[in-house]
Every structure is written in C-alpha cells, then in structure tokens.
mmCIF file with all atom_site columns, C-alpha atoms and ligand atoms in Angstrom:
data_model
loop_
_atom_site.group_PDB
_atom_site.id
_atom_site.type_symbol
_atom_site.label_atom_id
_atom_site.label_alt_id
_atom_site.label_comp_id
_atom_site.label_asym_id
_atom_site.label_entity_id
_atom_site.label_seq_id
_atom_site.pdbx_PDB_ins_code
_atom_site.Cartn_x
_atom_site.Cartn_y
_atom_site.Cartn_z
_atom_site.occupancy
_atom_site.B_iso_or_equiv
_atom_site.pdbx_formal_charge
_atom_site.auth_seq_id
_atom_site.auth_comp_id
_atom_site.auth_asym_id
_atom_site.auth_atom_id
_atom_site.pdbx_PDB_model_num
ATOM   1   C  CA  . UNK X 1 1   ? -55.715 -28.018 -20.932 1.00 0.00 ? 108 UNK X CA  1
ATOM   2   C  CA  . UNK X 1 2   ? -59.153 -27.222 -21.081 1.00 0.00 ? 109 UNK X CA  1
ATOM   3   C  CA  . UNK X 1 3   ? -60.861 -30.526 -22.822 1.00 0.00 ? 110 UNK X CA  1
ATOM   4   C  CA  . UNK X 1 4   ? -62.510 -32.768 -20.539 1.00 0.00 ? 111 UNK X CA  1
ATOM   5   C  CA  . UNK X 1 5   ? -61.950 -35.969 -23.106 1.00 0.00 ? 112 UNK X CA  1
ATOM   6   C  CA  . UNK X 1 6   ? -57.788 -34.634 -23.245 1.00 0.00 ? 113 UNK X CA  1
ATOM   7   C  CA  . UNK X 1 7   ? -58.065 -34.849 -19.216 1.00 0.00 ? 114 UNK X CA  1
ATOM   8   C  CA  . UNK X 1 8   ? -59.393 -38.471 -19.442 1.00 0.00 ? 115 UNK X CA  1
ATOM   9   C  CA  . UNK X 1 9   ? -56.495 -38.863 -22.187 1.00 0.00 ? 116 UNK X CA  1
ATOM   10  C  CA  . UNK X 1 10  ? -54.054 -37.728 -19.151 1.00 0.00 ? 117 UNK X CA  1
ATOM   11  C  CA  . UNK X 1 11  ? -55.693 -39.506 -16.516 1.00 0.00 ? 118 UNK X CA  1
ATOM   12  C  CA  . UNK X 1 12  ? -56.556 -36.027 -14.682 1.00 0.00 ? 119 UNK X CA  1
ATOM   13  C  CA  . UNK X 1 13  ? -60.733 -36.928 -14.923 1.00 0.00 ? 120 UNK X CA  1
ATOM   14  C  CA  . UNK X 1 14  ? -60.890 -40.649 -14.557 1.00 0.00 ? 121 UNK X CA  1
ATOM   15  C  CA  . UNK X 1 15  ? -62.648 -43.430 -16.564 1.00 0.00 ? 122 UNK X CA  1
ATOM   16  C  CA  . UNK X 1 16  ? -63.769 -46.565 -16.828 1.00 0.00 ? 123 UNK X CA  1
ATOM   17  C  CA  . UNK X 1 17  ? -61.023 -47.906 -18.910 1.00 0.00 ? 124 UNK X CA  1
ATOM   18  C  CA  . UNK X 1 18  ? -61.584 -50.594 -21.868 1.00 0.00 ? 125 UNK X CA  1
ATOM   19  C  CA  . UNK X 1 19  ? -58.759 -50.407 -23.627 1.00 0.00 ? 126 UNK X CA  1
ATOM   20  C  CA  . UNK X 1 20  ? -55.718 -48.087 -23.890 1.00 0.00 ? 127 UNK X CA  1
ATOM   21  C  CA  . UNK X 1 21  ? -52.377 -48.002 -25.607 1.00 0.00 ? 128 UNK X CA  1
ATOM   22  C  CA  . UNK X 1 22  ? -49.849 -45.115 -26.266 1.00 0.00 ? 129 UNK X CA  1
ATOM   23  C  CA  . UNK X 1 23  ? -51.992 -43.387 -28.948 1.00 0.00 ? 130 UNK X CA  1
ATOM   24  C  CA  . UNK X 1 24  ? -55.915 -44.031 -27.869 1.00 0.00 ? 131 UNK X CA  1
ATOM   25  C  CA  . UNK X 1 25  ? -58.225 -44.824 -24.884 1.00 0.00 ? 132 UNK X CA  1
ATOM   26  C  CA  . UNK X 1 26  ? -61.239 -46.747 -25.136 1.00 0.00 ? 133 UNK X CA  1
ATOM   27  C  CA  . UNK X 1 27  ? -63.816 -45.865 -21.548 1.00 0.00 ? 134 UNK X CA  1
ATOM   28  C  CA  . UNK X 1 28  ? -67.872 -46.514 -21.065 1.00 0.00 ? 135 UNK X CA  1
ATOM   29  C  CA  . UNK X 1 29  ? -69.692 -43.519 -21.992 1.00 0.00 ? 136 UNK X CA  1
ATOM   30  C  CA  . UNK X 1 30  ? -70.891 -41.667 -18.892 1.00 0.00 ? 137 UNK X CA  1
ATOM   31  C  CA  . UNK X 1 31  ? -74.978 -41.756 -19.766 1.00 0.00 ? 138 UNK X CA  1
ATOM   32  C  CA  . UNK X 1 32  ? -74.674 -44.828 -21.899 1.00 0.00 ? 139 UNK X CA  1
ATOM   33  C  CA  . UNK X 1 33  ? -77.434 -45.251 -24.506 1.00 0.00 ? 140 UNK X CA  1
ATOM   34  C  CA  . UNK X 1 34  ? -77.162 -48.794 -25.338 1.00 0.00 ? 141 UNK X CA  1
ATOM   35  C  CA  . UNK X 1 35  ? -76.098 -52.071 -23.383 1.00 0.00 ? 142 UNK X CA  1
ATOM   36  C  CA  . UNK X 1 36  ? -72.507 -51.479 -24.520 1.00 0.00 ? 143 UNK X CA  1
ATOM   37  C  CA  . UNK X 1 37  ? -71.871 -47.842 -24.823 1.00 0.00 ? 144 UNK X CA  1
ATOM   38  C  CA  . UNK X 1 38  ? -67.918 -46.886 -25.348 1.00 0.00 ? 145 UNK X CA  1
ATOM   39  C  CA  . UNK X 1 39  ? -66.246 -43.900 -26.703 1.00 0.00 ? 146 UNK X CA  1
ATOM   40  C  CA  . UNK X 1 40  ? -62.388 -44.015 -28.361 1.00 0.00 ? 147 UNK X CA  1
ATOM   41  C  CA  . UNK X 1 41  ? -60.757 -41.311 -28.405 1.00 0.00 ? 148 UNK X CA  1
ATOM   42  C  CA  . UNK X 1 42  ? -57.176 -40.403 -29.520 1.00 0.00 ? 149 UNK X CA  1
ATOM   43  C  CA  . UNK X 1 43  ? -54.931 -38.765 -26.819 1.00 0.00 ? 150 UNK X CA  1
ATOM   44  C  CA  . UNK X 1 44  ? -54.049 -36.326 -29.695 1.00 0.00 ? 151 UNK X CA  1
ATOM   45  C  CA  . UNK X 1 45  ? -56.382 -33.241 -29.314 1.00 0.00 ? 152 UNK X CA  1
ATOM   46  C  CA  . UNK X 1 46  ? -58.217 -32.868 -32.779 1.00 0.00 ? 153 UNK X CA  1
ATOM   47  C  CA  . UNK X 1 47  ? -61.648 -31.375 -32.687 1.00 0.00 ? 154 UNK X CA  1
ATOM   48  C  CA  . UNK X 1 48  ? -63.127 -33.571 -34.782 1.00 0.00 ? 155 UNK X CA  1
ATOM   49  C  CA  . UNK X 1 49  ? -62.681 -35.577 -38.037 1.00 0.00 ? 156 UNK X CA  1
ATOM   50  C  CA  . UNK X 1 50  ? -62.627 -32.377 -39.966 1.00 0.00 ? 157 UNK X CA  1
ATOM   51  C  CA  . UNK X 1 51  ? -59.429 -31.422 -38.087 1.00 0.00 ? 158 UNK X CA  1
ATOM   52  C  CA  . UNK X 1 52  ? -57.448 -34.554 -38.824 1.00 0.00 ? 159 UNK X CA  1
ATOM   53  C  CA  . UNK X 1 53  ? -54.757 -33.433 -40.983 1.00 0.00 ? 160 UNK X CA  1
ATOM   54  C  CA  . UNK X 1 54  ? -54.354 -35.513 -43.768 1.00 0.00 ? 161 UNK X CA  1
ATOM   55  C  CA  . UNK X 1 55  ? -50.760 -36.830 -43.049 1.00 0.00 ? 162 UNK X CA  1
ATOM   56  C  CA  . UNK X 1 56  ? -51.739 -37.779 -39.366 1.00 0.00 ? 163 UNK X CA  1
ATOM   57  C  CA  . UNK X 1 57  ? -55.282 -39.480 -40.716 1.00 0.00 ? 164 UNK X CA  1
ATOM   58  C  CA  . UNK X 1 58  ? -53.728 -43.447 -40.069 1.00 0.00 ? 165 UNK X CA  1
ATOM   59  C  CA  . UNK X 1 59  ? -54.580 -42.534 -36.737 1.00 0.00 ? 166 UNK X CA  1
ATOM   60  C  CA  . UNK X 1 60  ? -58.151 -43.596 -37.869 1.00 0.00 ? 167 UNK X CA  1
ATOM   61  C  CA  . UNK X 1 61  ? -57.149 -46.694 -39.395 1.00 0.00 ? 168 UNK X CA  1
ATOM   62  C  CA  . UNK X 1 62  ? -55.627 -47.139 -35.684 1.00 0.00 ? 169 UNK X CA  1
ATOM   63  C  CA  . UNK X 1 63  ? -59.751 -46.397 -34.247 1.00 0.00 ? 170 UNK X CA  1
ATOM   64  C  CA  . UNK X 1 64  ? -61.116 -48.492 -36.224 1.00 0.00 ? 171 UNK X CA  1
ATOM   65  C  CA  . UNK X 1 65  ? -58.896 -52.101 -35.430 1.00 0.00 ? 172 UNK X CA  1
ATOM   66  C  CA  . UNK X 1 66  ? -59.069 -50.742 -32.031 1.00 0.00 ? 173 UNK X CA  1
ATOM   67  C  CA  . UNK X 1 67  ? -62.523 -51.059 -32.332 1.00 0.00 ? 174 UNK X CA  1
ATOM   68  C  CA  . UNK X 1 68  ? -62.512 -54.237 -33.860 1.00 0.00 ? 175 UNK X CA  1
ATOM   69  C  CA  . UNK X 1 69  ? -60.344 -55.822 -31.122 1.00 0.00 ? 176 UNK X CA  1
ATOM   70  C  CA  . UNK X 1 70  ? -62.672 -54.561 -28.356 1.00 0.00 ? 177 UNK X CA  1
ATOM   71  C  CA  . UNK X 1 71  ? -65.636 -56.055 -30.562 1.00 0.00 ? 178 UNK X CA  1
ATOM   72  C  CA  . UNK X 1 72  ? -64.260 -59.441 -30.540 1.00 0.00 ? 179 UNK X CA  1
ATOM   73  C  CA  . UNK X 1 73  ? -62.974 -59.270 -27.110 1.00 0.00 ? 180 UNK X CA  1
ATOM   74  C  CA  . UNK X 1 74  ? -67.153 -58.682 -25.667 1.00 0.00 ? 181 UNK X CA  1
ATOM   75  C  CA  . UNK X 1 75  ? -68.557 -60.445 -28.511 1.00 0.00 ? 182 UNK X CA  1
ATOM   76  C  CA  . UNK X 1 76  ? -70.149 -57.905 -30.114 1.00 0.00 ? 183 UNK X CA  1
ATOM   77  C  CA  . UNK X 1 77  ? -68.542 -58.733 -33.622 1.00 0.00 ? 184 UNK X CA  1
ATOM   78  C  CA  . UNK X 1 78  ? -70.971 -61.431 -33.836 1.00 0.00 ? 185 UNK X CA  1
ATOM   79  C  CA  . UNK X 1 79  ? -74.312 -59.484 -32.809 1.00 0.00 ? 186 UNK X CA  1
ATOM   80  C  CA  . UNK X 1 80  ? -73.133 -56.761 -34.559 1.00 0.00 ? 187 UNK X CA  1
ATOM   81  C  CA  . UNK X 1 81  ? -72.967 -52.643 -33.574 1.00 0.00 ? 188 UNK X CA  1
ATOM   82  C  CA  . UNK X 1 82  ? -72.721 -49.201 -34.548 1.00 0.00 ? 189 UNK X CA  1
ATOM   83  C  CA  . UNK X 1 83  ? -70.211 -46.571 -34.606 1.00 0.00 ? 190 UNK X CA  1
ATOM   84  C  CA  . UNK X 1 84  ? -70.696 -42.991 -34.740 1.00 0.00 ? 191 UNK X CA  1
ATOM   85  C  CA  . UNK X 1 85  ? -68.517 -40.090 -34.969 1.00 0.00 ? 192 UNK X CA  1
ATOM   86  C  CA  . UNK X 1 86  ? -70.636 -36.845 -34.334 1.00 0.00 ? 193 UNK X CA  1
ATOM   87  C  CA  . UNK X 1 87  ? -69.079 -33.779 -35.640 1.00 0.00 ? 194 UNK X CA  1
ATOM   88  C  CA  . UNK X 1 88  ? -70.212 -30.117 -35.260 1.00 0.00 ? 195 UNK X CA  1
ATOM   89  C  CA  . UNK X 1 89  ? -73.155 -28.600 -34.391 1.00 0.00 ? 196 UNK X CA  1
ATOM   90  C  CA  . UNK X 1 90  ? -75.691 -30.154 -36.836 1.00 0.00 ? 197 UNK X CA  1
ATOM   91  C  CA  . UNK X 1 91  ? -74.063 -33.648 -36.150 1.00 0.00 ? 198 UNK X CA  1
ATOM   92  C  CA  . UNK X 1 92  ? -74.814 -32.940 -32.531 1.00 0.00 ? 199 UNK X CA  1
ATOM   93  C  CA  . UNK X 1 93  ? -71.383 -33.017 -31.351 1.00 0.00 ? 200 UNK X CA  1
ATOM   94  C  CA  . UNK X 1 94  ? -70.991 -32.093 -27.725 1.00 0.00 ? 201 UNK X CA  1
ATOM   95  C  CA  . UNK X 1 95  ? -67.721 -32.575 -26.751 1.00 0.00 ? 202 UNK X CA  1
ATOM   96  C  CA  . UNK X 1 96  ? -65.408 -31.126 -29.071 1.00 0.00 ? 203 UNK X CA  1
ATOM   97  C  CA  . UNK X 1 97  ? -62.240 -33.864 -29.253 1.00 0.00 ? 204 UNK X CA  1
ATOM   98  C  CA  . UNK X 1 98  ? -62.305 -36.556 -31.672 1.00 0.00 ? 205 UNK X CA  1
ATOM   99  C  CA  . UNK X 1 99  ? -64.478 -39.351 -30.238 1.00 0.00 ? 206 UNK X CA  1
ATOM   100 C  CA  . UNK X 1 100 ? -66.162 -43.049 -31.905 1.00 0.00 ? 207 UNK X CA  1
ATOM   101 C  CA  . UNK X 1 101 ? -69.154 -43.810 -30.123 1.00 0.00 ? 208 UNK X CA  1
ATOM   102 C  CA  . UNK X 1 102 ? -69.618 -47.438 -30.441 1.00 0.00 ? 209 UNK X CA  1
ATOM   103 C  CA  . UNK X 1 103 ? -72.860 -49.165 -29.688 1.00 0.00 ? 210 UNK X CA  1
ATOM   104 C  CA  . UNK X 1 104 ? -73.964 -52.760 -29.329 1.00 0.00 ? 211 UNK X CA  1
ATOM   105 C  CA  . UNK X 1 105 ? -75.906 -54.940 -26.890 1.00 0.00 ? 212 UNK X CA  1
ATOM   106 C  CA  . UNK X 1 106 ? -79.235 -54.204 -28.358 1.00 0.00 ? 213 UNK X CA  1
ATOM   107 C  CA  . UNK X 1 107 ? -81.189 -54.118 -31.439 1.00 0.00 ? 214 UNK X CA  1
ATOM   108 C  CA  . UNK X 1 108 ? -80.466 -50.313 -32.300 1.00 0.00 ? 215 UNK X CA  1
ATOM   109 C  CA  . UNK X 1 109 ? -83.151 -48.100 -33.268 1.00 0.00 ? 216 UNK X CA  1
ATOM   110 C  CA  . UNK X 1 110 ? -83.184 -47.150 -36.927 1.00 0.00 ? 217 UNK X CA  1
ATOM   111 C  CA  . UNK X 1 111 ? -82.003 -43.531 -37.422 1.00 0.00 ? 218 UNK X CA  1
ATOM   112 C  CA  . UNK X 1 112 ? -83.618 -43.573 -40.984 1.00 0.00 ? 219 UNK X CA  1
ATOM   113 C  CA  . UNK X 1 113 ? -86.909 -42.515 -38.593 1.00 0.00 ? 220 UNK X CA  1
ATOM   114 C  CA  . UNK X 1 114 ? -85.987 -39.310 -37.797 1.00 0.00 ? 221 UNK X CA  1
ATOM   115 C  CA  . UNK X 1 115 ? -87.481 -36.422 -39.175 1.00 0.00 ? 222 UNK X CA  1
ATOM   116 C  CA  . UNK X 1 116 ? -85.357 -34.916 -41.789 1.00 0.00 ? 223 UNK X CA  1
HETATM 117 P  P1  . AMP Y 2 .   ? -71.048 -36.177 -28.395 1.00 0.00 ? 20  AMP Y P1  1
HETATM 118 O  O1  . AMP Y 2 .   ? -72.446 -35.669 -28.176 1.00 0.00 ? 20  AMP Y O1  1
HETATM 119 O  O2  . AMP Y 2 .   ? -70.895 -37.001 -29.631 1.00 0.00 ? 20  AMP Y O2  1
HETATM 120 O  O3  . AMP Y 2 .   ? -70.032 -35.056 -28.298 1.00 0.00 ? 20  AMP Y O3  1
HETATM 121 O  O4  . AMP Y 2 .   ? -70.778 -37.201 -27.213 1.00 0.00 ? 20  AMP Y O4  1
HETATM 122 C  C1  . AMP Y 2 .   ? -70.190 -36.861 -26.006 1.00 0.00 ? 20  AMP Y C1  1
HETATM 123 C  C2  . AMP Y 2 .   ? -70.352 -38.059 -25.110 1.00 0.00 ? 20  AMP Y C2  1
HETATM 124 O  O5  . AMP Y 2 .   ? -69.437 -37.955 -24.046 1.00 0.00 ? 20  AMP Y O5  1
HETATM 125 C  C3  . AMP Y 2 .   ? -71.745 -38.200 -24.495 1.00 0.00 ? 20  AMP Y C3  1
HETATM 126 O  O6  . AMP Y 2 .   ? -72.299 -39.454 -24.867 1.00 0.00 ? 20  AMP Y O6  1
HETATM 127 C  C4  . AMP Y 2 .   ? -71.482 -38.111 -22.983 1.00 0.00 ? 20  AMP Y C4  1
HETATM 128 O  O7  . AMP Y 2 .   ? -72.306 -38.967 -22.239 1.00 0.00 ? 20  AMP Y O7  1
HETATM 129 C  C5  . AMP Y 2 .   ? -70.033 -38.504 -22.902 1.00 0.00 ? 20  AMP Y C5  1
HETATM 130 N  N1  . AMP Y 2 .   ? -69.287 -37.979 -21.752 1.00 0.00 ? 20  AMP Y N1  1
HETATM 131 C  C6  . AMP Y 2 .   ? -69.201 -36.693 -21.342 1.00 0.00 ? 20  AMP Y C6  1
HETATM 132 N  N2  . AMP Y 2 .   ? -68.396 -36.593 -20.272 1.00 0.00 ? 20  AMP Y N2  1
HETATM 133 C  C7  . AMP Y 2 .   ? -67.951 -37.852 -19.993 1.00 0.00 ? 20  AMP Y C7  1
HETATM 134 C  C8  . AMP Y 2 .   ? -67.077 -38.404 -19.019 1.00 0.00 ? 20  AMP Y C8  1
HETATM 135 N  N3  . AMP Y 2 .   ? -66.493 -37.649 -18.077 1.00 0.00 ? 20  AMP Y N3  1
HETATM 136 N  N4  . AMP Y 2 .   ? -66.863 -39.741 -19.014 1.00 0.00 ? 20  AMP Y N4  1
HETATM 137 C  C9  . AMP Y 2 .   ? -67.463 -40.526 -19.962 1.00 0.00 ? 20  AMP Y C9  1
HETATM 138 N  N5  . AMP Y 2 .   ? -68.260 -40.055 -20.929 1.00 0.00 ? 20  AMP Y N5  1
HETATM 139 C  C10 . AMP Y 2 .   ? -68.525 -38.738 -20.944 1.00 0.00 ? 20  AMP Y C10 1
HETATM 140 ZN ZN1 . ZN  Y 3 .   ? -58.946 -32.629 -26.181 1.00 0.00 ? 21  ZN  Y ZN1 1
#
C-alpha cells in the first residue's frame, strides 16, 4: 500500500477524525486553508473521479450526504461552504486518491479571479 490517504483509510498514518463509517472517513486537512478545512475520502482506492467506475459511482451520492451531515453537525449548512474535488495535474491534484475538500468558516475568496 503505497497511498498515504489509503493509510489514513487503514488507520496506519493517523488523523484527526470527523466522521467515519465502513465506506468513508472524513479528517481536518493537514495545512488547512480555511477555518473549517476537511477532506472525505472513500476507503476504496480510486485515483480520482475519473476512475470511479460507473457501477460503483453511488459511492458519491454516499460523499456528498456525508458531507451534508458533517455540515449540519458544525453549522456550516447555514453559513454556507465549498467543496472541491481536484483531479489531475491541471486541477492541481496532489494526492492521487479520491478526496472532497470541503471549506467553510470564512467568506471564501472568489476563484473567478484567477488568471485564466
Ligand atoms: P490535493 O492538492 O487536492 O491533492 O489535496 C491534498 C490535500 O491533502 C492537501 O490539502 C494537503 O494539505 C492534505 N494532506 C496531505 N497529507 C495529509 C495528511 N497526512 N493528513 C491530512 N491532510 C493531508
Ligand atoms: Zn489510496
């Protein structure tokens, strides 16, 4: 197993847990960029959403009320957030297993900004 976010999965690298059940784990991002900074992540290696085959793609259905939960749970479904799934090397994807970034706590910066 050479994935860092599959050894989190396992419990090999620990994590600041947020929320975890028998398909995905929800931990604090490491170098959090926002108040609230999480990544979820399914314990099923894919590399990203590209590599979700099609029968197995409830399992972001599953992310997303995951997310949902956590957001009412902190109170972030009122303030409101982002979520952001990089993928590949344009999208700036570091670490290649499947992983939601999901931001709140702050009035995010608008990404429309950016130099295209
Ligand atoms: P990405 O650039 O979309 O691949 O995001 C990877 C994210 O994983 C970054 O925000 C990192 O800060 C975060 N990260 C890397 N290693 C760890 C770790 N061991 N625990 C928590 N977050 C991590
Ligand atoms: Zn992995």
């Amino acid at each position: 197993m050479n994935c860092i976010f599959c050894k989190i999965a396992a419990g090999v690298i620990p994590s600041t847990k947020v929320y975890e059940d028998d398909k995905v784990l929800a931990f604090n991002d490491l170098n959090p960029v926002a108040p609230v900074h999480i990544l979820i992540i399914p314990k099923e290696h894919f590399a990203s959403i590209v590599d979700i085959p099609e029968e197995k793609m409830e399992i972001v259905a599953h992310i997303h009320n995951v997310i949902n939960k956590i957001a009412v749970e902190q109170g972030f479904d009122k303030t409101g957030f982002r979520v952001i799934t990089n993928c590949g090397d344009d999208g700036g994807q570091e670490v290649k297993h499947l992983h939601y970034h999901v931001l709140a706590g702050k009035k995010l910066p608008n990404y429309e900004a950016q130099d295209k």
